[in-house]
Structure formats: C-alpha cells, structure tokens
Amino acid sequence: MKLPRGFSPFLAPSSLIWSGVLFASALGLAFVPLVGTLDFELAFAIAIVISFAAADLAARRARVCVASATDATDVAAASPTRELVGLCALSFRHALGLLLVPLAIMSLNALRVRQCDWGRGLWLYLCLPGFSALAGSVTGTISGRLLRGRPRLAVLAAWTFVLASFMVCAARLVWAPPIFLYDAFAGYFPGALFDEQIVLGDAFFWSRVYYLGWGVLALGLAAIVLGERRRRVWVAVALAALGTAALYARSGSLGFIVSADDIARAASVLFAVFAR
C-alpha cells in the first residue's frame, strides 16, 4: 500500500496538529520537576499522547490510501492482509517520526536540567511510546479500513478504543488489588511515580508479547472480514488466538494481569514456606 502521489503525511493538517500537541506537551513537561528529563515519567506521559495521535492519523491515512487505489489490477493483486500490514507500516513509521519531536526537546532540555542516564531514558522511550505508537497504528488502521466509507466514524472508533482501554485500566486500579497495571497503550503504570528505581521487569515484556499477539489477531480477523481467504492467514489467526489465550491463562504467574486469586495463591505459598 502506497501513499497517493503528492501526499506528504507530515504536512497533512491532522499531522501538523498532533506535532503541535506533542511539542506543547514535551515543552510543558520540560519545566515540571522530576519529569523534565528523558526518563520513565516522560515516556509514560508521551505514550498516552502518541496512542491517540497514532490511532487518529492511521484511521485517516487508511481512508486516503484506499481512496487513491484506483488501479483495478493493483487492487486485485493486493490481498487484504498485505494491504492492512502495509497501512500499519506507513502509520507506524509516521508515528515514530512524530515521537522525534518530544525526544529532541528533552535532549535539548538536558542542557538546562541534568540528564542522569540518557541511554536508559532512550530505552524507556522506545519501550513505552514506541510500542504505543504501534498499538495506535494497528487500532487506527483497522478502524479506518473497516469503516472506510465513514471517515469520521472510523476516527471516532479508533479514539473510543484507545479511551476504553484506558478506562478499563482505571477500573482495574480501583477494583482490583494490584496498584500497578500493564496496558497496550499506556504501557506500564507502576503505582508510584517519581520513583528513581523504576525498572521494566519480565512482566512488562510478557505483556508486550501478549498485546502484540492481540494485534496480530486483530489484523488477521480484519483481513478475513475484508475477504482474505488464504489458508496461512487463517492459521496465523488461530495461532495468535491460542498464544494470547495461553498467555492470559498464565498472566497471573507471569505478573502482568494479577487478580485477587493470584495474590491469594502467592500468599498461601509464601505462608507454607515460612511455616516450615
């Protein structure tokens, strides 16, 4: 899937607006104590913004690309799976480009505020906003492609999905015992911000694999809805479904979705160990 000739994604009005939002967000955070450096707090905040930006822009781009595909031969040759993956790749690349705006601001801010470990900050920036950009791109691409005849509804659907994910996380914080959470868009909320010892453990990376599986599953199902009939795509969907189900079944022991029962089981094991 290619962009129409003469179309520059970075110069589109919606892209310029989101660039301004990211610029203003980073500039404002640069003057907030303990946040004005390239570290976890900044990565967490930018992950939220880029989730909406990537979803919004991907939904719009899907409509532009599909509307420009007037060559019947090219359209027939392109399978729904290749089309969706191509659109996701374009959107993800664009979102990564937008992430350079806050990164540049915080790198320059290091001349004013001491940056303790730039390498660690860059790693956190890639793991949180970087993955959020991918999640938003997948969400927006699917919404834009399935609702290509209703562009406003496609953008609204993409925004709603991201917002719903955040609301589910907020509900889990209120009603579930753990004070931390892992999310495809927000990334990781450790419960206590401004902790200089925040690290990304095994549970974080298991959660990334889990949500990546959901992304593959969603793209595969969307391709099938759009008419994909190749056997290998159906096999990929089945494997993605089995993989995500298996990870969800072990999410408590892996530590990225912890319920009250998981905590009770862990407590009983510890009690049995110390009771010996």
CSV table of C-alpha atoms in Angstrom, one decimal:
chain,number,residue,atom,x,y,z
A,1,MET,CA,0.0,0.0,0.0
A,2,LYS,CA,1.5,3.3,-1.1
A,3,LEU,CA,0.6,6.9,-0.3
A,4,PRO,CA,-1.1,8.8,-3.2
A,5,ARG,CA,1.3,10.9,-5.3
A,6,GLY,CA,1.9,14.4,-3.8
A,7,PHE,CA,0.6,13.4,-0.4
A,8,SER,CA,3.0,14.2,2.5
A,9,PRO,CA,1.9,12.6,5.8
A,10,PHE,CA,3.9,15.0,7.9
A,11,LEU,CA,2.4,18.1,6.2
A,12,ALA,CA,-1.2,16.9,6.5
A,13,PRO,CA,-3.2,19.2,8.7
A,14,SER,CA,-4.0,16.5,11.2
A,15,SER,CA,-0.3,15.6,11.4
A,16,LEU,CA,0.7,19.2,12.0
A,17,ILE,CA,-1.9,19.4,14.8
A,18,TRP,CA,-0.6,16.3,16.5
A,19,SER,CA,3.0,17.6,16.1
A,20,GLY,CA,1.9,20.7,17.8
A,21,VAL,CA,0.3,18.7,20.6
A,22,LEU,CA,3.4,16.7,21.2
A,23,PHE,CA,5.6,19.7,21.0
A,24,ALA,CA,3.4,21.6,23.6
A,25,SER,CA,3.2,18.5,25.8
A,26,ALA,CA,7.0,18.0,25.8
A,27,LEU,CA,7.7,21.7,26.3
A,28,GLY,CA,5.3,21.9,29.2
A,29,LEU,CA,6.7,18.7,30.8
A,30,ALA,CA,10.3,20.1,30.4
A,31,PHE,CA,9.6,22.6,33.2
A,32,VAL,CA,7.9,20.1,35.6
A,33,PRO,CA,10.2,18.9,38.4
A,34,LEU,CA,11.3,15.3,38.0
A,35,VAL,CA,9.6,15.0,34.7
A,36,GLY,CA,11.7,17.3,32.5
A,37,THR,CA,14.3,14.6,31.7
A,38,LEU,CA,14.3,11.7,29.4
A,39,ASP,CA,13.1,9.0,31.9
A,40,PHE,CA,10.1,6.9,32.8
A,41,GLU,CA,7.7,9.7,33.7
A,42,LEU,CA,8.2,11.4,30.4
A,43,ALA,CA,7.9,8.1,28.5
A,44,PHE,CA,4.6,7.3,30.3
A,45,ALA,CA,3.1,10.7,29.5
A,46,ILE,CA,4.1,10.7,25.9
A,47,ALA,CA,2.9,7.1,25.5
A,48,ILE,CA,-0.6,8.3,26.3
A,49,VAL,CA,-0.5,11.2,23.8
A,50,ILE,CA,1.0,9.2,20.9
A,51,SER,CA,-1.6,6.4,21.4
A,52,PHE,CA,-4.3,8.8,20.4
A,53,ALA,CA,-2.2,10.5,17.8
A,54,ALA,CA,-1.2,7.2,16.0
A,55,ALA,CA,-4.8,5.9,16.1
A,56,ASP,CA,-6.2,9.1,14.8
A,57,LEU,CA,-3.6,9.5,12.0
A,58,ALA,CA,-3.8,5.8,11.0
A,59,ALA,CA,-7.6,5.9,10.7
A,60,ARG,CA,-7.3,9.0,8.4
A,61,ARG,CA,-4.4,7.5,6.3
A,62,ALA,CA,-6.3,4.3,5.7
A,63,ARG,CA,-9.1,6.3,4.0
A,64,VAL,CA,-6.7,8.3,2.0
A,65,CYS,CA,-4.7,5.3,0.7
A,66,VAL,CA,-7.7,3.2,-0.1
A,67,ALA,CA,-9.4,6.1,-1.9
A,68,SER,CA,-6.3,6.6,-4.0
A,69,ALA,CA,-6.1,3.0,-5.1
A,70,THR,CA,-7.8,3.4,-8.5
A,71,ASP,CA,-5.8,0.9,-10.4
A,72,ALA,CA,-8.1,-2.2,-10.6
A,73,THR,CA,-5.1,-4.5,-11.3
A,74,ASP,CA,-3.2,-3.3,-8.3
A,75,VAL,CA,-6.2,-3.6,-6.1
A,76,ALA,CA,-6.9,-7.1,-7.2
A,77,ALA,CA,-3.3,-8.2,-6.7
A,78,ALA,CA,-3.1,-6.8,-3.2
A,79,SER,CA,-4.6,-9.1,-0.6
A,80,PRO,CA,-6.4,-7.6,2.4
A,81,THR,CA,-3.6,-8.9,4.7
A,82,ARG,CA,-0.9,-7.1,2.7
A,83,GLU,CA,-3.0,-4.0,2.5
A,84,LEU,CA,-3.5,-3.9,6.2
A,85,VAL,CA,0.1,-4.6,7.0
A,86,GLY,CA,1.3,-2.0,4.5
A,87,LEU,CA,-1.0,0.6,6.0
A,88,CYS,CA,0.2,-0.3,9.5
A,89,ALA,CA,3.8,0.1,8.4
A,90,LEU,CA,3.1,3.5,7.0
A,91,SER,CA,1.3,4.7,10.0
A,92,PHE,CA,3.8,3.3,12.5
A,93,ARG,CA,6.7,4.9,10.6
A,94,HIS,CA,4.8,8.2,10.7
A,95,ALA,CA,4.1,7.9,14.4
A,96,LEU,CA,7.8,7.2,15.1
A,97,GLY,CA,8.6,10.3,13.2
A,98,LEU,CA,6.3,12.3,15.5
A,99,LEU,CA,8.0,10.8,18.5
A,100,LEU,CA,11.2,12.6,17.5
A,101,VAL,CA,9.6,15.9,18.5
A,102,PRO,CA,9.5,15.3,22.3
A,103,LEU,CA,12.8,13.4,22.1
A,104,ALA,CA,14.5,16.4,20.6
A,105,ILE,CA,13.0,18.8,23.1
A,106,MET,CA,14.1,16.7,26.1
A,107,SER,CA,17.5,16.1,24.6
A,108,LEU,CA,17.9,19.9,24.3
A,109,ASN,CA,16.5,20.3,27.8
A,110,ALA,CA,19.4,18.2,29.1
A,111,LEU,CA,21.5,21.4,28.6
A,112,ARG,CA,19.4,23.0,31.3
A,113,VAL,CA,18.4,20.1,33.5
A,114,ARG,CA,20.8,17.3,34.4
A,115,GLN,CA,20.1,14.1,32.5
A,116,CYS,CA,21.4,11.2,34.6
A,117,ASP,CA,21.3,8.3,32.1
A,118,TRP,CA,20.4,9.2,28.5
A,119,GLY,CA,20.7,5.6,27.3
A,120,ARG,CA,18.2,4.3,29.9
A,121,GLY,CA,15.9,7.1,29.0
A,122,LEU,CA,16.0,6.3,25.3
A,123,TRP,CA,15.4,2.6,26.1
A,124,LEU,CA,12.3,3.5,28.1
A,125,TYR,CA,11.2,5.9,25.4
A,126,LEU,CA,11.4,3.1,22.8
A,127,CYS,CA,9.7,0.5,25.0
A,128,LEU,CA,6.7,2.7,26.1
A,129,PRO,CA,5.8,5.4,23.5
A,130,GLY,CA,7.4,3.2,20.7
A,131,PHE,CA,5.1,0.3,21.4
A,132,SER,CA,2.1,2.7,22.0
A,133,ALA,CA,2.7,4.1,18.5
A,134,LEU,CA,2.5,0.6,17.1
A,135,ALA,CA,-0.7,-0.2,19.1
A,136,GLY,CA,-2.3,3.0,18.0
A,137,SER,CA,-1.3,2.4,14.4
A,138,VAL,CA,-2.9,-1.0,14.4
A,139,THR,CA,-6.1,0.3,16.0
A,140,GLY,CA,-6.4,3.2,13.6
A,141,THR,CA,-5.6,1.1,10.5
A,142,ILE,CA,-8.3,-1.4,11.3
A,143,SER,CA,-10.9,1.2,12.1
A,144,GLY,CA,-10.1,3.2,9.0
A,145,ARG,CA,-10.1,0.2,6.7
A,146,LEU,CA,-13.3,-1.4,8.0
A,147,LEU,CA,-15.1,1.9,8.1
A,148,ARG,CA,-13.6,3.4,5.0
A,149,GLY,CA,-16.9,4.7,3.8
A,150,ARG,CA,-17.5,6.7,7.0
A,151,PRO,CA,-14.2,8.5,7.8
A,152,ARG,CA,-15.5,10.4,10.9
A,153,LEU,CA,-16.9,7.3,12.4
A,154,ALA,CA,-13.6,5.5,11.7
A,155,VAL,CA,-11.6,8.2,13.6
A,156,LEU,CA,-14.2,8.2,16.4
A,157,ALA,CA,-14.0,4.4,16.7
A,158,ALA,CA,-10.2,4.5,16.9
A,159,TRP,CA,-10.3,7.2,19.6
A,160,THR,CA,-13.0,5.3,21.5
A,161,PHE,CA,-11.0,2.0,21.5
A,162,VAL,CA,-7.9,3.8,23.0
A,163,LEU,CA,-10.0,5.6,25.6
A,164,ALA,CA,-11.9,2.4,26.5
A,165,SER,CA,-8.5,0.7,27.1
A,166,PHE,CA,-7.5,3.5,29.5
A,167,MET,CA,-10.9,3.3,31.3
A,168,VAL,CA,-10.5,-0.5,31.8
A,169,CYS,CA,-7.1,0.2,33.3
A,170,ALA,CA,-8.6,2.8,35.6
A,171,ALA,CA,-11.3,0.4,36.7
A,172,ARG,CA,-8.7,-2.3,37.4
A,173,LEU,CA,-6.8,0.2,39.6
A,174,VAL,CA,-9.9,1.0,41.6
A,175,TRP,CA,-11.4,-2.5,41.9
A,176,ALA,CA,-8.5,-4.9,41.7
A,177,PRO,CA,-6.0,-5.3,44.5
A,178,PRO,CA,-2.8,-4.5,42.5
A,179,ILE,CA,-1.7,-0.9,42.3
A,180,PHE,CA,0.2,-1.4,39.1
A,181,LEU,CA,-1.0,-2.2,35.6
A,182,TYR,CA,0.2,-3.1,32.1
A,183,ASP,CA,-1.6,-1.8,29.0
A,184,ALA,CA,-1.1,-1.9,25.2
A,185,PHE,CA,-1.3,1.9,25.0
A,186,ALA,CA,-0.3,3.3,28.4
A,187,GLY,CA,2.5,0.7,28.7
A,188,TYR,CA,3.2,0.4,32.4
A,189,PHE,CA,1.9,2.2,35.5
A,190,PRO,CA,4.0,1.2,38.5
A,191,GLY,CA,1.6,2.6,41.1
A,192,ALA,CA,4.2,5.1,42.5
A,193,LEU,CA,5.6,7.6,40.0
A,194,PHE,CA,8.7,9.7,40.7
A,195,ASP,CA,10.5,6.5,41.8
A,196,GLU,CA,14.0,6.7,40.5
A,197,GLN,CA,14.3,2.9,40.8
A,198,ILE,CA,11.5,2.0,38.2
A,199,VAL,CA,12.7,-0.8,36.0
A,200,LEU,CA,11.0,-2.8,33.3
A,201,GLY,CA,10.9,-6.4,34.5
A,202,ASP,CA,9.9,-9.7,32.9
A,203,ALA,CA,6.2,-8.9,33.4
A,204,PHE,CA,6.5,-5.8,31.2
A,205,PHE,CA,8.0,-7.8,28.3
A,206,TRP,CA,5.5,-10.6,28.7
A,207,SER,CA,2.7,-8.0,28.5
A,208,ARG,CA,4.3,-6.6,25.3
A,209,VAL,CA,4.2,-10.1,23.8
A,210,TYR,CA,0.6,-10.6,24.9
A,211,TYR,CA,-0.6,-7.4,23.3
A,212,LEU,CA,1.4,-8.0,20.2
A,213,GLY,CA,-0.4,-11.3,19.9
A,214,TRP,CA,-3.7,-9.3,20.2
A,215,GLY,CA,-2.5,-7.0,17.4
A,216,VAL,CA,-1.7,-9.9,15.1
A,217,LEU,CA,-5.1,-11.5,15.9
A,218,ALA,CA,-7.0,-8.2,15.2
A,219,LEU,CA,-5.2,-7.7,11.9
A,220,GLY,CA,-5.9,-11.2,10.8
A,221,LEU,CA,-9.5,-11.1,11.7
A,222,ALA,CA,-9.9,-7.7,9.9
A,223,ALA,CA,-8.3,-9.2,6.8
A,224,ILE,CA,-10.7,-12.1,6.9
A,225,VAL,CA,-13.7,-9.7,7.2
A,226,LEU,CA,-12.3,-7.9,4.2
A,227,GLY,CA,-12.2,-11.1,2.1
A,228,GLU,CA,-8.9,-12.8,2.9
A,229,ARG,CA,-9.1,-16.5,2.1
A,230,ARG,CA,-5.5,-17.7,2.1
A,231,ARG,CA,-5.0,-20.6,4.4
A,232,ARG,CA,-1.8,-19.3,6.0
A,233,VAL,CA,-3.6,-16.2,7.3
A,234,TRP,CA,-6.3,-18.4,8.9
A,235,VAL,CA,-3.5,-20.5,10.5
A,236,ALA,CA,-1.8,-17.3,11.8
A,237,VAL,CA,-5.1,-16.1,13.3
A,238,ALA,CA,-5.6,-19.5,15.0
A,239,LEU,CA,-2.0,-19.5,16.4
A,240,ALA,CA,-2.3,-15.9,17.6
A,241,ALA,CA,-5.6,-16.8,19.3
A,242,LEU,CA,-4.0,-19.8,21.0
A,243,GLY,CA,-1.0,-17.8,22.0
A,244,THR,CA,-2.9,-15.0,23.6
A,245,ALA,CA,-5.2,-17.4,25.4
A,246,ALA,CA,-2.2,-19.3,26.8
A,247,LEU,CA,-0.5,-16.1,27.9
A,248,TYR,CA,-3.8,-14.9,29.5
A,249,ALA,CA,-4.1,-18.2,31.3
A,250,ARG,CA,-0.7,-17.6,32.8
A,251,SER,CA,-0.9,-13.8,33.2
A,252,GLY,CA,-1.1,-14.1,36.9
A,253,SER,CA,2.0,-16.1,37.3
A,254,LEU,CA,3.8,-14.0,34.7
A,255,GLY,CA,2.8,-10.9,36.6
A,256,PHE,CA,1.1,-8.7,34.0
A,257,ILE,CA,-2.6,-9.3,34.9
A,258,VAL,CA,-2.9,-10.1,38.6
A,259,SER,CA,-6.2,-10.9,40.3
A,260,ALA,CA,-7.1,-11.3,43.9
A,261,ASP,CA,-7.0,-15.0,43.5
A,262,ASP,CA,-3.4,-14.8,42.1
A,263,ILE,CA,-2.4,-12.8,45.2
A,264,ALA,CA,-4.1,-15.2,47.5
A,265,ARG,CA,-2.3,-18.2,45.9
A,266,ALA,CA,1.0,-16.4,46.1
A,267,ALA,CA,0.4,-15.6,49.7
A,268,SER,CA,-0.6,-19.2,50.6
A,269,VAL,CA,2.7,-20.4,49.0
A,270,LEU,CA,4.7,-17.9,51.0
A,271,PHE,CA,2.8,-18.8,54.2
A,272,ALA,CA,3.5,-22.5,53.6
A,273,VAL,CA,7.2,-21.8,53.0
A,274,PHE,CA,7.6,-19.7,56.2
A,275,ALA,CA,5.5,-22.1,58.2
A,276,ARG,CA,8.1,-24.9,57.7
